[in-house]
């Protein structure tokens, strides 16, 4: 299976920035798409952003203009740059990959936006 290791979460003040990273490893695989999802307290998990193997981007409306998803193919790593963070962005953020062997999820990293 594809294994995912996430990092970059933490505590930040409103208006601040964080960059999340997710590195994929394992046996030979082809990743069709990367995604970032989040789950806020008391809410369902929701899509934040995705990027395909061809570089096509998709963002949730609530993060457009503030978040940027990118990937380093050689490092098998995807990033989520989060700017202008709001308290409502507080959630556990999960990385996932859609590969030729299926869908895999990371363990999640906590992002807390508070003054």
Short mmCIF file of N, CA and C in Angstrom, two decimals:
data_model
loop_
_atom_site.label_atom_id
_atom_site.label_comp_id
_atom_site.label_asym_id
_atom_site.label_seq_id
_atom_site.Cartn_x
_atom_site.Cartn_y
_atom_site.Cartn_z
N UNK A 1 0.82 -1.19 0.00
CA UNK A 1 0.00 0.00 0.00
C UNK A 1 0.87 1.25 0.00
N UNK A 2 0.25 2.36 -0.36
CA UNK A 2 0.91 3.65 -0.28
C UNK A 2 0.77 4.16 1.15
N UNK A 3 1.89 4.52 1.75
CA UNK A 3 1.88 5.06 3.10
C UNK A 3 2.12 6.56 3.05
N UNK A 4 1.36 7.30 3.86
CA UNK A 4 1.41 8.76 3.85
C UNK A 4 1.85 9.28 5.21
N UNK A 5 2.79 10.21 5.20
CA UNK A 5 3.27 10.85 6.41
C UNK A 5 3.03 12.34 6.31
N UNK A 6 2.20 12.87 7.21
CA UNK A 6 1.82 14.27 7.20
C UNK A 6 2.59 15.05 8.25
N UNK A 7 2.78 16.34 7.97
CA UNK A 7 3.45 17.23 8.91
C UNK A 7 3.04 18.66 8.63
N UNK A 8 3.32 19.55 9.57
CA UNK A 8 3.09 20.97 9.37
C UNK A 8 1.94 21.57 10.14
N UNK A 9 1.12 20.75 10.78
CA UNK A 9 0.02 21.28 11.55
C UNK A 9 0.49 21.97 12.81
N UNK A 10 -0.42 22.71 13.43
CA UNK A 10 -0.07 23.41 14.65
C UNK A 10 -1.06 24.50 14.98
N UNK A 11 -0.65 25.38 15.88
CA UNK A 11 -1.46 26.49 16.34
C UNK A 11 -1.00 27.77 15.67
N UNK A 12 -1.95 28.54 15.14
CA UNK A 12 -1.63 29.79 14.47
C UNK A 12 -2.73 30.80 14.76
N UNK A 13 -2.38 32.08 14.78
CA UNK A 13 -3.35 33.14 15.00
C UNK A 13 -4.15 33.43 13.74
N UNK A 14 -5.36 33.96 13.87
CA UNK A 14 -6.12 34.35 12.69
C UNK A 14 -5.32 35.28 11.79
N UNK A 15 -5.39 35.03 10.49
CA UNK A 15 -4.62 35.79 9.53
C UNK A 15 -3.25 35.21 9.25
N UNK A 16 -2.84 34.24 10.02
CA UNK A 16 -1.54 33.63 9.84
C UNK A 16 -1.52 32.57 8.76
N UNK A 17 -0.37 31.91 8.64
CA UNK A 17 -0.17 30.92 7.58
C UNK A 17 0.45 29.65 8.13
N UNK A 18 0.16 28.56 7.45
CA UNK A 18 0.77 27.26 7.71
C UNK A 18 0.96 26.55 6.38
N UNK A 19 1.94 25.67 6.34
CA UNK A 19 2.12 24.81 5.17
C UNK A 19 2.14 23.36 5.62
N UNK A 20 1.21 22.58 5.10
CA UNK A 20 1.14 21.17 5.39
C UNK A 20 1.88 20.38 4.31
N UNK A 21 2.51 19.30 4.73
CA UNK A 21 3.22 18.42 3.80
C UNK A 21 2.73 17.00 3.98
N UNK A 22 2.75 16.25 2.90
CA UNK A 22 2.35 14.85 2.93
C UNK A 22 3.24 14.08 1.97
N UNK A 23 4.06 13.19 2.51
CA UNK A 23 5.00 12.42 1.71
C UNK A 23 4.51 10.99 1.56
N UNK A 24 4.53 10.49 0.34
CA UNK A 24 4.08 9.14 0.03
C UNK A 24 5.27 8.21 -0.13
N UNK A 25 5.12 6.99 0.34
CA UNK A 25 6.18 6.00 0.21
C UNK A 25 5.56 4.61 0.10
N UNK A 26 6.38 3.65 -0.26
CA UNK A 26 5.91 2.29 -0.39
C UNK A 26 6.49 1.62 -1.63
N UNK A 27 5.88 0.52 -2.01
CA UNK A 27 6.31 -0.15 -3.21
C UNK A 27 5.92 0.66 -4.44
N UNK A 28 6.38 0.22 -5.57
CA UNK A 28 6.13 0.95 -6.81
C UNK A 28 4.64 1.23 -6.98
N UNK A 29 4.33 2.48 -7.29
CA UNK A 29 2.95 2.88 -7.47
C UNK A 29 2.88 4.08 -8.39
N UNK A 30 1.70 4.31 -8.92
CA UNK A 30 1.41 5.48 -9.73
C UNK A 30 0.26 6.22 -9.06
N UNK A 31 0.49 7.49 -8.73
CA UNK A 31 -0.53 8.31 -8.08
C UNK A 31 -1.29 9.10 -9.13
N UNK A 32 -2.59 8.87 -9.17
CA UNK A 32 -3.44 9.58 -10.13
C UNK A 32 -3.84 10.95 -9.62
N UNK A 33 -4.03 11.07 -8.31
CA UNK A 33 -4.45 12.33 -7.74
C UNK A 33 -4.10 12.40 -6.26
N UNK A 34 -3.83 13.60 -5.81
CA UNK A 34 -3.63 13.90 -4.40
C UNK A 34 -4.80 14.73 -3.91
N UNK A 35 -5.10 14.62 -2.62
CA UNK A 35 -6.16 15.44 -2.07
C UNK A 35 -5.90 15.81 -0.62
N UNK A 36 -6.45 16.95 -0.22
CA UNK A 36 -6.48 17.37 1.17
C UNK A 36 -7.93 17.50 1.59
N UNK A 37 -8.25 16.93 2.73
CA UNK A 37 -9.58 16.98 3.31
C UNK A 37 -9.46 17.46 4.75
N UNK A 38 -10.56 17.90 5.31
CA UNK A 38 -10.53 18.32 6.70
C UNK A 38 -11.83 17.94 7.40
N UNK A 39 -11.73 17.79 8.70
CA UNK A 39 -12.90 17.49 9.52
C UNK A 39 -12.86 18.38 10.75
N UNK A 40 -13.79 19.31 10.82
CA UNK A 40 -13.90 20.22 11.94
C UNK A 40 -14.73 19.57 13.04
N UNK A 41 -14.61 20.07 14.27
CA UNK A 41 -15.38 19.50 15.37
C UNK A 41 -16.88 19.49 15.08
N UNK A 42 -17.50 18.34 15.23
CA UNK A 42 -18.93 18.22 15.02
C UNK A 42 -19.39 18.23 13.58
N UNK A 43 -18.47 18.18 12.63
CA UNK A 43 -18.83 18.23 11.22
C UNK A 43 -18.29 17.03 10.46
N UNK A 44 -18.83 16.82 9.27
CA UNK A 44 -18.37 15.75 8.40
C UNK A 44 -17.06 16.14 7.72
N UNK A 45 -16.32 15.12 7.30
CA UNK A 45 -15.11 15.38 6.55
C UNK A 45 -15.46 16.00 5.19
N UNK A 46 -14.71 17.01 4.79
CA UNK A 46 -15.00 17.70 3.56
C UNK A 46 -13.73 17.91 2.74
N UNK A 47 -13.92 18.01 1.44
CA UNK A 47 -12.80 18.23 0.53
C UNK A 47 -12.29 19.65 0.65
N UNK A 48 -10.97 19.79 0.65
CA UNK A 48 -10.32 21.10 0.67
C UNK A 48 -9.75 21.42 -0.71
N UNK A 49 -8.94 20.52 -1.24
CA UNK A 49 -8.30 20.75 -2.53
C UNK A 49 -7.79 19.43 -3.09
N UNK A 50 -7.70 19.35 -4.40
CA UNK A 50 -7.12 18.18 -5.07
C UNK A 50 -6.23 18.63 -6.21
N UNK A 51 -5.30 17.77 -6.56
CA UNK A 51 -4.45 17.99 -7.72
C UNK A 51 -4.22 16.65 -8.39
N UNK A 52 -4.39 16.60 -9.71
CA UNK A 52 -4.24 15.35 -10.45
C UNK A 52 -2.81 15.18 -10.93
N UNK A 53 -2.55 14.00 -11.48
CA UNK A 53 -1.23 13.71 -12.01
C UNK A 53 -0.86 14.69 -13.12
N UNK A 54 -1.85 15.20 -13.83
CA UNK A 54 -1.62 16.17 -14.87
C UNK A 54 -1.55 17.60 -14.40
N UNK A 55 -1.77 17.83 -13.11
CA UNK A 55 -1.68 19.17 -12.56
C UNK A 55 -2.98 19.94 -12.50
N UNK A 56 -4.10 19.30 -12.80
CA UNK A 56 -5.39 19.97 -12.70
C UNK A 56 -5.74 20.22 -11.23
N UNK A 57 -6.26 21.40 -10.94
CA UNK A 57 -6.53 21.83 -9.58
C UNK A 57 -8.03 21.94 -9.31
N UNK A 58 -8.40 21.63 -8.09
CA UNK A 58 -9.78 21.79 -7.65
C UNK A 58 -9.77 22.25 -6.20
N UNK A 59 -10.53 23.32 -5.90
CA UNK A 59 -10.59 23.88 -4.56
C UNK A 59 -12.02 24.00 -4.09
N UNK A 60 -12.21 23.79 -2.80
CA UNK A 60 -13.49 24.11 -2.20
C UNK A 60 -13.68 25.62 -2.19
N UNK A 61 -14.94 26.06 -2.30
CA UNK A 61 -15.21 27.49 -2.36
C UNK A 61 -14.69 28.24 -1.15
N UNK A 62 -14.73 27.61 0.00
CA UNK A 62 -14.36 28.32 1.23
C UNK A 62 -12.87 28.54 1.39
N UNK A 63 -12.05 27.98 0.49
CA UNK A 63 -10.60 28.20 0.58
C UNK A 63 -10.02 28.86 -0.66
N UNK A 64 -10.83 29.09 -1.67
CA UNK A 64 -10.33 29.71 -2.90
C UNK A 64 -9.72 31.07 -2.60
N UNK A 65 -8.53 31.30 -3.14
CA UNK A 65 -7.84 32.55 -2.93
C UNK A 65 -7.00 32.59 -1.68
N UNK A 66 -7.13 31.58 -0.82
CA UNK A 66 -6.37 31.54 0.42
C UNK A 66 -5.43 30.35 0.49
N UNK A 67 -5.86 29.20 -0.02
CA UNK A 67 -5.07 27.97 0.05
C UNK A 67 -4.54 27.62 -1.33
N UNK A 68 -3.39 26.98 -1.36
CA UNK A 68 -2.79 26.52 -2.61
C UNK A 68 -2.27 25.10 -2.43
N UNK A 69 -2.70 24.20 -3.31
CA UNK A 69 -2.19 22.84 -3.30
C UNK A 69 -1.13 22.71 -4.39
N UNK A 70 -0.07 21.99 -4.10
CA UNK A 70 1.00 21.76 -5.05
C UNK A 70 1.65 20.43 -4.75
N UNK A 71 2.48 19.97 -5.69
CA UNK A 71 3.17 18.71 -5.44
C UNK A 71 4.55 18.72 -6.07
N UNK A 72 5.44 17.96 -5.46
CA UNK A 72 6.78 17.73 -5.97
C UNK A 72 6.82 16.27 -6.38
N UNK A 73 6.75 16.02 -7.66
CA UNK A 73 6.64 14.66 -8.16
C UNK A 73 7.86 13.82 -7.79
N UNK A 74 9.04 14.40 -7.91
CA UNK A 74 10.25 13.64 -7.61
C UNK A 74 10.34 13.25 -6.13
N UNK A 75 9.77 14.06 -5.27
CA UNK A 75 9.78 13.77 -3.83
C UNK A 75 8.54 13.03 -3.38
N UNK A 76 7.61 12.78 -4.29
CA UNK A 76 6.34 12.13 -3.94
C UNK A 76 5.67 12.83 -2.75
N UNK A 77 5.63 14.14 -2.83
CA UNK A 77 5.12 14.94 -1.73
C UNK A 77 4.12 15.96 -2.24
N UNK A 78 3.03 16.13 -1.50
CA UNK A 78 2.04 17.15 -1.80
C UNK A 78 2.02 18.14 -0.66
N UNK A 79 1.72 19.40 -0.98
CA UNK A 79 1.71 20.48 0.00
C UNK A 79 0.38 21.20 -0.02
N UNK A 80 0.05 21.79 1.10
CA UNK A 80 -1.09 22.68 1.19
C UNK A 80 -0.63 23.95 1.89
N UNK A 81 -0.46 25.01 1.12
CA UNK A 81 -0.12 26.31 1.68
C UNK A 81 -1.40 27.01 2.09
N UNK A 82 -1.51 27.36 3.35
CA UNK A 82 -2.72 27.96 3.89
C UNK A 82 -2.39 29.36 4.38
N UNK A 83 -3.00 30.36 3.76
CA UNK A 83 -2.82 31.75 4.13
C UNK A 83 -4.13 32.34 4.61
N UNK A 84 -4.03 33.47 5.29
CA UNK A 84 -5.21 34.18 5.79
C UNK A 84 -6.14 33.24 6.54
N UNK A 85 -5.58 32.48 7.44
CA UNK A 85 -6.34 31.47 8.16
C UNK A 85 -7.39 32.11 9.07
N UNK A 86 -8.52 31.43 9.17
CA UNK A 86 -9.65 31.86 9.97
C UNK A 86 -9.92 30.83 11.06
N UNK A 87 -10.55 31.26 12.14
CA UNK A 87 -10.90 30.28 13.19
C UNK A 87 -11.70 29.10 12.67
N UNK A 88 -12.56 29.33 11.67
CA UNK A 88 -13.36 28.25 11.12
C UNK A 88 -12.55 27.25 10.30
N UNK A 89 -11.28 27.55 10.05
CA UNK A 89 -10.40 26.59 9.40
C UNK A 89 -9.88 25.54 10.37
N UNK A 90 -10.14 25.73 11.64
CA UNK A 90 -9.70 24.76 12.64
C UNK A 90 -10.30 23.40 12.35
N UNK A 91 -9.44 22.40 12.21
CA UNK A 91 -9.88 21.06 11.86
C UNK A 91 -8.69 20.12 11.86
N UNK A 92 -8.98 18.84 11.76
CA UNK A 92 -7.95 17.86 11.46
C UNK A 92 -7.88 17.74 9.94
N UNK A 93 -6.70 17.92 9.40
CA UNK A 93 -6.50 17.87 7.96
C UNK A 93 -5.89 16.55 7.56
N UNK A 94 -6.48 15.92 6.55
CA UNK A 94 -6.07 14.60 6.10
C UNK A 94 -5.59 14.65 4.65
N UNK A 95 -4.49 13.99 4.40
CA UNK A 95 -3.98 13.81 3.05
C UNK A 95 -4.49 12.49 2.51
N UNK A 96 -4.80 12.43 1.23
CA UNK A 96 -5.10 11.15 0.61
C UNK A 96 -4.55 11.09 -0.79
N UNK A 97 -4.38 9.86 -1.28
CA UNK A 97 -3.91 9.63 -2.63
C UNK A 97 -4.80 8.61 -3.31
N UNK A 98 -5.02 8.82 -4.58
CA UNK A 98 -5.71 7.87 -5.43
C UNK A 98 -4.67 7.31 -6.38
N UNK A 99 -4.31 6.06 -6.18
CA UNK A 99 -3.27 5.43 -6.98
C UNK A 99 -3.82 4.21 -7.70
N UNK A 100 -2.94 3.55 -8.42
CA UNK A 100 -3.36 2.37 -9.18
C UNK A 100 -3.74 1.21 -8.27
N UNK A 101 -3.38 1.28 -6.98
CA UNK A 101 -3.73 0.22 -6.05
C UNK A 101 -4.87 0.62 -5.12
N UNK A 102 -5.43 1.79 -5.29
CA UNK A 102 -6.56 2.21 -4.49
C UNK A 102 -6.37 3.55 -3.82
N UNK A 103 -7.22 3.83 -2.84
CA UNK A 103 -7.20 5.08 -2.10
C UNK A 103 -6.59 4.86 -0.73
N UNK A 104 -5.69 5.75 -0.33
CA UNK A 104 -5.06 5.68 0.98
C UNK A 104 -5.15 7.03 1.67
N UNK A 105 -5.22 6.98 3.01
CA UNK A 105 -5.34 8.18 3.83
C UNK A 105 -4.20 8.29 4.82
N UNK A 106 -3.81 9.52 5.10
CA UNK A 106 -2.88 9.77 6.18
C UNK A 106 -3.59 9.75 7.52
N UNK A 107 -2.83 9.91 8.59
CA UNK A 107 -3.40 9.86 9.93
C UNK A 107 -4.05 11.17 10.36
N UNK A 108 -3.76 12.24 9.66
CA UNK A 108 -4.32 13.54 9.97
C UNK A 108 -3.38 14.38 10.80
N UNK A 109 -3.46 15.69 10.61
CA UNK A 109 -2.68 16.63 11.38
C UNK A 109 -3.58 17.77 11.83
N UNK A 110 -3.47 18.14 13.10
CA UNK A 110 -4.36 19.14 13.68
C UNK A 110 -3.91 20.55 13.31
N UNK A 111 -4.86 21.34 12.84
CA UNK A 111 -4.66 22.76 12.59
C UNK A 111 -5.63 23.53 13.47
N UNK A 112 -5.09 24.40 14.31
CA UNK A 112 -5.91 25.20 15.20
C UNK A 112 -5.63 26.67 14.96
N UNK A 113 -6.67 27.42 14.65
CA UNK A 113 -6.56 28.86 14.40
C UNK A 113 -7.28 29.57 15.52
N UNK A 114 -6.54 30.26 16.35
CA UNK A 114 -7.11 30.90 17.53
C UNK A 114 -6.26 32.07 17.97
N UNK A 115 -6.91 33.10 18.50
CA UNK A 115 -6.21 34.24 19.04
C UNK A 115 -6.02 34.11 20.54
#
